[in-house]
Amino acid sequence: MPGSAAPGDAHSYPQHWEADVLLRDGGTARIRPITPADADRLVAFYALVSDQSKYYRFFAPYPRLSAKDVRRFTHHDYVNRVGLAVVVRDRFIATVRYDRIDEVGRPSETGTDAEVAFLVQDAHQGRGVASALLEHIGAVAQERGIRRFVAEVLPENRKMAKVFTDAGYVQQRSFAEGVLHLELDLEPTAASLAVMRAREHRAEARSVQRLLTPRSVAVVGVSRTERSAGRALLRDLSGSGFRGEVYAVNSAAPPGTVLDGVPLHRSIADIPGPVDLAIIAVPVGAVPAVVAECGARGVQGLVVVTAGYAETGPEGRDRQRALVRQARAAGMRVIGPNAFGLINTDPAHRLNASLAPALPAAGRFGLFCQSGAIGVALLEAAHRRGLGVSSFASVGNRADVSGNDLLQYWEEDPATDVVLLYLESFGNPRKFTRIARRLASAKPVVVVKGARHTGSLPPGHAVPSVASALRDATVDALFQQAGVVRVETITELFDAGELLAHQPLPAGDRVAVVGNSDSLGLLTYDACLSAGLRPRTPVDLTTAATGENFRIALETALGDPGVDAVIAVAIPPISGAVPGDQPLPGTDPEIGEALLAAASSARRRGKPLLLTHLSLTDLPTRLRTDEHTVPTYPAPERAVRALSHAVRYGAWRRTTEAAEQTARVPELDRIDEAAARRLVEQHHVSGRITLPDRDAAALLACYGIEVQPTLPAPDEERAVLAAATLGYPVALKATAGHLRHRPDLGSVRLDLTGEPGLRRAHRELDALLGGAAQAELVVQRLAPRGVDTVIAATVDPAVGAILSFGLAGAPAELLGDLAHRLVPATDLEVAALVREVRAAPLLFGWRGADPVDTDALEELLLRVSRLVDDLPEVASVDLEPVVVAPHGLTVLGARVRIAPLPMRSDLGPRSMSTL
């Protein structure tokens, strides 16, 4: 085994370079540095490389490696000479090496160039191995101060040339003496990041596809006990209509044993044919041996139902990490452990590799959850409502395959139109946001987020400590910016999902309410107002309305250009007295036919149609046909909530599409990034500190943000002198930590226009606050009257910098009326940020007041966004209050905290989580 060393020890084994990666075909491999102990592996690897590939590597016939070659390729200093290998099942399948050179190509210990060369076994070419190696060797080289790779490639070696040219790095090419000369700058570019993420997407989607479409499945841990998990899994798999080979394994089974029509084998090794997927339901102590057998047999994926891992404590977490390492080293992905399982309803690949007793109906919903109990609830709810599922995954502790992997797959899956998620934690919030935003631009993503409060993370979930402490407001910002529809309950999940799956997205928030119940119509109207929609006055057809009345009224509403969506309300028709022992009818065929006819018209016009009803319990089934489905809701509040989600999602889609063409991060004047960096570096940050007010103001000034100066006023005479320096009128205020921004404690005196008033105010505050020195009184020139606001930017280690805005005082502090966006923010995003808070009308002339200068406010938000984006050492910026006047604004208070440079895991080479 390679030795370990701290990352900073340049000549020790750099264990932090080790990484598990996904290849293009969905298989896994491990990339690690080559060590002297790898001599035999290198020789065995080279023996399996074709003569042509050897020729491409050495530019001459090179049938075997000499002892000198082996030593050269296995002994590295991990600084100037580095070799990495791709390892599967403890065997090399590819290698890469760089050697540092100077500007004329000679070996060097100080140069910033390096010569790089790759060698991939022929059997593994085309799997994206060299592309993954280039990302990792490039990151290693940058860590060691190398800025450019130089490579010589024979023209006929087109595959290798394509690896370099497709990488997205800035490059130069030349051709001389029959050799293609390539130079690659290693600084990541937008193009190289796009290439890396596209490859990541393909690999992760393919890895999930392999799990969902196996040609053969083995259930390991099948017993004679009817109620055992293994027996249930075998029975459910066999009964699902799976078209491939099904195998059962029990290490203690007598020869010739058959259970549920499937012969039992004593081990995976005894199975006569290939096995693509293994479902493991053996005791936790037996799992490592089973995984080893699966790896040796070439199994591609595992569903580990067995519990006893991270959910049990530290020892279980160690077992979980060992399980994932063992599986990935053998090229396998893992669902679980402690998983409920996988389901695929595709008729060509029907699969029930789960504990669900029956396969759900085929449909357009992709379902994902992190809890077996919630998984049961999701499947039961889908069945009860007659909603079909395309695929389902309940991944338990999600030690390997996660929701991000499923999102990658569903983006490509033509059978999935809407994605429904139940999440309790994020392993990689940045990545989730990036993938979900891309997916939501084409398919709705609806999420219920459990474990909303910090500290309630489920014990089995392996997540970075920074991700486990995500505030719910941060999660809201992630979802909002990614276009994710967030709902509160499982019921609401399906309410919104059904509408999004079966109806067009509304073009706006104008709603027509039509039906045969005045009371139900009014309830729907009120619910629309509460949800922020704009309903028309309900159209009451009376309880005597016929199906024809419904048809005409619905067609009229749908044809109205001032209507974006229609909610039909219905109760059973009442044509006379109903005997006491006779129930109201559960359906009305005429209303059903009218609604189906209207559904066709609604789809043509691109307007959603939905129904809320009372007592018409059979009507939902009639409104679900092969051609049309009208979503039905037994309460108006549920119908309106679903519609409001669709309205907001439709607005996000339209805004996002427009933003792709028009949104920008504007170029701002008065920016001096170099000076700002020098100011930060002067503090030699070893831990989080708050900059002194003077340094904070200087740093902000580098980004064109002027803070109204203050002068200390420890006594009356100094206060008077300060006012004379700044100019009247002035404010006198306390700045001590316990009094800062607390005018409710009487710590501020405003509109001081002369020396007598200032002296009197100083004496009052000195007596009230326990002394001027303790209160840290200061004098500040009075700002023009306006609206007090607060602007903040805080770096969350899990998701990056978050820009926040609200109105100062009670709206932000007491009511939490703040809006958030991820940094860097565009001009359209800051404009939306200002208008999103509930108190925003105060900025736009509420009750006859003058509107304030929102253009200046938006520019300030962009400057703060730019500052924290340019300077990752800046942990937070707080501007409070920012007084926004009808013309211009004034920053009266500022606080800046800096911290050690955070790591950005999303900018490095592709690698799988190792938690």
Short mmCIF file of N, CA, C and O in Angstrom, two decimals, residues 102-166:
data_model
loop_
_atom_site.label_atom_id
_atom_site.label_comp_id
_atom_site.label_asym_id
_atom_site.label_seq_id
_atom_site.Cartn_x
_atom_site.Cartn_y
_atom_site.Cartn_z
N ASP A 102 13.00 23.14 -18.57
CA ASP A 102 13.19 24.59 -18.65
C ASP A 102 12.70 25.08 -20.01
O ASP A 102 12.09 24.33 -20.78
N GLU A 103 13.01 26.33 -20.34
CA GLU A 103 12.45 26.93 -21.55
C GLU A 103 13.01 26.32 -22.83
O GLU A 103 12.42 26.47 -23.91
N VAL A 104 14.14 25.58 -22.75
CA VAL A 104 14.68 24.95 -23.96
C VAL A 104 14.48 23.44 -23.94
O VAL A 104 15.03 22.72 -24.78
N GLY A 105 13.72 22.95 -22.96
CA GLY A 105 13.38 21.53 -22.96
C GLY A 105 14.30 20.63 -22.17
O GLY A 105 14.18 19.40 -22.25
N ARG A 106 15.22 21.19 -21.36
CA ARG A 106 16.11 20.37 -20.55
C ARG A 106 15.50 20.12 -19.17
O ARG A 106 14.71 20.93 -18.69
N PRO A 107 15.84 18.99 -18.53
CA PRO A 107 15.33 18.73 -17.18
C PRO A 107 15.63 19.90 -16.25
O PRO A 107 16.70 20.52 -16.32
N SER A 108 14.69 20.22 -15.40
CA SER A 108 14.81 21.41 -14.56
C SER A 108 14.14 21.16 -13.22
O SER A 108 13.25 20.30 -13.10
N GLU A 109 14.57 21.92 -12.23
CA GLU A 109 13.90 21.89 -10.93
C GLU A 109 13.19 23.21 -10.65
O GLU A 109 12.56 23.36 -9.60
N THR A 110 13.29 24.16 -11.58
CA THR A 110 12.69 25.48 -11.37
C THR A 110 11.78 25.92 -12.51
O THR A 110 11.08 26.92 -12.38
N GLY A 111 11.78 25.20 -13.62
CA GLY A 111 10.98 25.61 -14.76
C GLY A 111 9.50 25.52 -14.48
O GLY A 111 9.05 24.86 -13.54
N THR A 112 8.72 26.16 -15.33
CA THR A 112 7.26 26.13 -15.18
C THR A 112 6.59 25.36 -16.31
O THR A 112 5.37 25.38 -16.44
N ASP A 113 7.40 24.65 -17.13
CA ASP A 113 6.88 23.76 -18.17
C ASP A 113 7.15 22.32 -17.78
O ASP A 113 8.05 22.04 -16.97
N ALA A 114 6.39 21.41 -18.34
CA ALA A 114 6.63 19.99 -18.11
C ALA A 114 6.23 19.21 -19.35
O ALA A 114 5.24 19.53 -20.01
N GLU A 115 7.03 18.19 -19.66
CA GLU A 115 6.72 17.29 -20.76
C GLU A 115 5.82 16.18 -20.22
O GLU A 115 6.09 15.61 -19.16
N VAL A 116 4.73 15.88 -20.93
CA VAL A 116 3.75 14.93 -20.44
C VAL A 116 3.52 13.85 -21.49
O VAL A 116 3.57 14.12 -22.70
N ALA A 117 3.32 12.60 -21.04
CA ALA A 117 3.07 11.48 -21.95
C ALA A 117 2.13 10.48 -21.29
O ALA A 117 2.20 10.25 -20.08
N PHE A 118 1.26 9.87 -22.08
CA PHE A 118 0.24 8.94 -21.61
C PHE A 118 0.43 7.58 -22.27
O PHE A 118 0.97 7.47 -23.37
N LEU A 119 -0.07 6.55 -21.59
CA LEU A 119 -0.15 5.22 -22.17
C LEU A 119 -1.37 4.52 -21.61
O LEU A 119 -1.51 4.39 -20.38
N VAL A 120 -2.28 4.08 -22.49
CA VAL A 120 -3.53 3.45 -22.09
C VAL A 120 -3.60 2.07 -22.74
O VAL A 120 -3.37 1.95 -23.95
N GLN A 121 -3.90 1.06 -21.94
CA GLN A 121 -4.07 -0.27 -22.52
C GLN A 121 -5.16 -0.24 -23.58
O GLN A 121 -6.18 0.42 -23.44
N ASP A 122 -4.94 -0.98 -24.66
CA ASP A 122 -5.87 -0.95 -25.79
C ASP A 122 -7.28 -1.35 -25.38
O ASP A 122 -8.26 -0.80 -25.89
N ALA A 123 -7.41 -2.31 -24.47
CA ALA A 123 -8.72 -2.79 -24.06
C ALA A 123 -9.53 -1.70 -23.35
O ALA A 123 -10.76 -1.81 -23.24
N HIS A 124 -8.86 -0.66 -22.87
CA HIS A 124 -9.55 0.40 -22.12
C HIS A 124 -9.55 1.73 -22.85
O HIS A 124 -9.99 2.73 -22.29
N GLN A 125 -9.07 1.75 -24.09
CA GLN A 125 -9.15 2.98 -24.87
C GLN A 125 -10.60 3.24 -25.28
O GLN A 125 -11.36 2.32 -25.52
N GLY A 126 -10.98 4.49 -25.32
CA GLY A 126 -12.35 4.85 -25.63
C GLY A 126 -13.23 4.96 -24.40
O GLY A 126 -14.43 5.27 -24.54
N ARG A 127 -12.71 4.72 -23.19
CA ARG A 127 -13.49 4.81 -21.96
C ARG A 127 -13.31 6.16 -21.26
O ARG A 127 -13.85 6.37 -20.18
N GLY A 128 -12.55 7.07 -21.89
CA GLY A 128 -12.32 8.36 -21.25
C GLY A 128 -11.23 8.32 -20.20
O GLY A 128 -11.15 9.22 -19.36
N VAL A 129 -10.38 7.31 -20.24
CA VAL A 129 -9.33 7.16 -19.23
C VAL A 129 -8.30 8.27 -19.35
O VAL A 129 -7.92 8.91 -18.36
N ALA A 130 -7.82 8.53 -20.57
CA ALA A 130 -6.79 9.55 -20.76
C ALA A 130 -7.32 10.94 -20.41
O ALA A 130 -6.58 11.77 -19.85
N SER A 131 -8.59 11.21 -20.71
CA SER A 131 -9.16 12.52 -20.37
C SER A 131 -9.17 12.74 -18.86
O SER A 131 -8.84 13.82 -18.38
N ALA A 132 -9.56 11.69 -18.11
CA ALA A 132 -9.55 11.81 -16.65
C ALA A 132 -8.13 12.00 -16.13
O ALA A 132 -7.89 12.81 -15.23
N LEU A 133 -7.19 11.26 -16.71
CA LEU A 133 -5.79 11.39 -16.29
C LEU A 133 -5.27 12.79 -16.56
O LEU A 133 -4.51 13.35 -15.75
N LEU A 134 -5.63 13.38 -17.71
CA LEU A 134 -5.15 14.72 -18.02
C LEU A 134 -5.65 15.73 -16.99
O LEU A 134 -4.90 16.61 -16.57
N GLU A 135 -6.91 15.61 -16.57
CA GLU A 135 -7.42 16.52 -15.55
C GLU A 135 -6.62 16.40 -14.26
O GLU A 135 -6.26 17.41 -13.63
N HIS A 136 -6.32 15.18 -13.84
CA HIS A 136 -5.65 14.98 -12.55
C HIS A 136 -4.17 15.33 -12.62
O HIS A 136 -3.64 15.97 -11.70
N ILE A 137 -3.49 14.95 -13.68
CA ILE A 137 -2.06 15.29 -13.77
C ILE A 137 -1.90 16.80 -13.95
O ILE A 137 -0.94 17.39 -13.47
N GLY A 138 -2.89 17.45 -14.60
CA GLY A 138 -2.86 18.90 -14.72
C GLY A 138 -3.00 19.58 -13.38
O GLY A 138 -2.30 20.56 -13.07
N ALA A 139 -3.91 19.07 -12.52
CA ALA A 139 -4.08 19.65 -11.18
C ALA A 139 -2.83 19.43 -10.34
O ALA A 139 -2.40 20.33 -9.59
N VAL A 140 -2.23 18.26 -10.44
CA VAL A 140 -0.99 17.97 -9.71
C VAL A 140 0.11 18.93 -10.15
O VAL A 140 0.84 19.50 -9.33
N ALA A 141 0.23 19.12 -11.45
CA ALA A 141 1.28 20.00 -11.97
C ALA A 141 1.09 21.43 -11.48
O ALA A 141 2.06 22.10 -11.08
N GLN A 142 -0.13 21.90 -11.50
CA GLN A 142 -0.38 23.26 -11.00
C GLN A 142 -0.01 23.38 -9.53
O GLN A 142 0.56 24.40 -9.11
N GLU A 143 -0.32 22.36 -8.74
CA GLU A 143 0.04 22.37 -7.32
C GLU A 143 1.55 22.49 -7.15
O GLU A 143 2.02 23.11 -6.19
N ARG A 144 2.31 21.92 -8.07
CA ARG A 144 3.78 21.94 -8.00
C ARG A 144 4.41 23.09 -8.78
O ARG A 144 5.60 23.08 -9.05
N GLY A 145 3.58 24.08 -9.18
CA GLY A 145 4.13 25.28 -9.80
C GLY A 145 4.33 25.19 -11.29
O GLY A 145 4.98 26.08 -11.88
N ILE A 146 3.82 24.19 -11.92
CA ILE A 146 3.93 24.05 -13.37
C ILE A 146 2.72 24.71 -14.01
O ILE A 146 1.59 24.50 -13.59
N ARG A 147 2.96 25.50 -15.04
CA ARG A 147 1.90 26.27 -15.67
C ARG A 147 1.55 25.80 -17.08
O ARG A 147 0.51 26.18 -17.61
N ARG A 148 2.43 24.98 -17.68
CA ARG A 148 2.17 24.58 -19.06
C ARG A 148 2.68 23.17 -19.30
O ARG A 148 3.74 22.79 -18.81
N PHE A 149 1.90 22.39 -20.07
CA PHE A 149 2.32 21.07 -20.51
C PHE A 149 2.78 21.15 -21.96
O PHE A 149 2.20 21.87 -22.78
N VAL A 150 3.82 20.38 -22.25
CA VAL A 150 4.32 20.23 -23.61
C VAL A 150 4.21 18.76 -23.97
O VAL A 150 4.56 17.88 -23.16
N ALA A 151 3.69 18.46 -25.15
CA ALA A 151 3.53 17.06 -25.57
C ALA A 151 3.91 16.91 -27.03
O ALA A 151 3.66 17.80 -27.85
N GLU A 152 4.53 15.78 -27.34
CA GLU A 152 4.86 15.40 -28.72
C GLU A 152 3.99 14.20 -29.08
O GLU A 152 3.99 13.19 -28.37
N VAL A 153 3.26 14.31 -30.18
CA VAL A 153 2.32 13.27 -30.58
C VAL A 153 2.51 12.97 -32.06
O VAL A 153 2.60 13.89 -32.88
N LEU A 154 2.58 11.67 -32.41
CA LEU A 154 2.65 11.30 -33.82
C LEU A 154 1.33 11.62 -34.50
O LEU A 154 0.26 11.42 -33.91
N PRO A 155 1.34 12.11 -35.73
CA PRO A 155 0.09 12.50 -36.39
C PRO A 155 -0.93 11.37 -36.47
O PRO A 155 -2.14 11.61 -36.39
N GLU A 156 -0.45 10.12 -36.64
CA GLU A 156 -1.39 9.01 -36.76
C GLU A 156 -2.02 8.61 -35.42
O GLU A 156 -2.99 7.85 -35.38
N ASN A 157 -1.48 9.14 -34.31
CA ASN A 157 -2.07 8.86 -33.00
C ASN A 157 -3.20 9.85 -32.75
O ASN A 157 -3.16 10.71 -31.86
N ARG A 158 -4.26 9.73 -33.54
CA ARG A 158 -5.35 10.71 -33.52
C ARG A 158 -6.11 10.70 -32.19
O ARG A 158 -6.61 11.72 -31.74
N LYS A 159 -6.24 9.52 -31.56
CA LYS A 159 -6.96 9.47 -30.29
C LYS A 159 -6.29 10.33 -29.24
O LYS A 159 -6.95 11.08 -28.50
N MET A 160 -4.96 10.25 -29.15
CA MET A 160 -4.26 11.02 -28.13
C MET A 160 -4.29 12.51 -28.46
O MET A 160 -4.48 13.36 -27.57
N ALA A 161 -4.16 12.83 -29.74
CA ALA A 161 -4.22 14.24 -30.14
C ALA A 161 -5.59 14.83 -29.78
O ALA A 161 -5.70 15.98 -29.35
N LYS A 162 -6.63 14.01 -29.95
CA LYS A 162 -7.98 14.48 -29.65
C LYS A 162 -8.16 14.72 -28.15
O LYS A 162 -8.88 15.64 -27.73
N VAL A 163 -7.52 13.91 -27.30
CA VAL A 163 -7.59 14.12 -25.86
C VAL A 163 -7.10 15.52 -25.51
O VAL A 163 -7.71 16.24 -24.71
N PHE A 164 -5.99 15.93 -26.13
CA PHE A 164 -5.44 17.25 -25.84
C PHE A 164 -6.32 18.36 -26.42
O PHE A 164 -6.64 19.34 -25.75
N THR A 165 -6.71 18.21 -27.69
CA THR A 165 -7.44 19.29 -28.35
C THR A 165 -8.84 19.47 -27.78
O THR A 165 -9.39 20.57 -27.81
N ASP A 166 -9.45 18.39 -27.25
CA ASP A 166 -10.81 18.49 -26.71
C ASP A 166 -10.85 18.94 -25.26
O ASP A 166 -11.94 19.12 -24.70
#
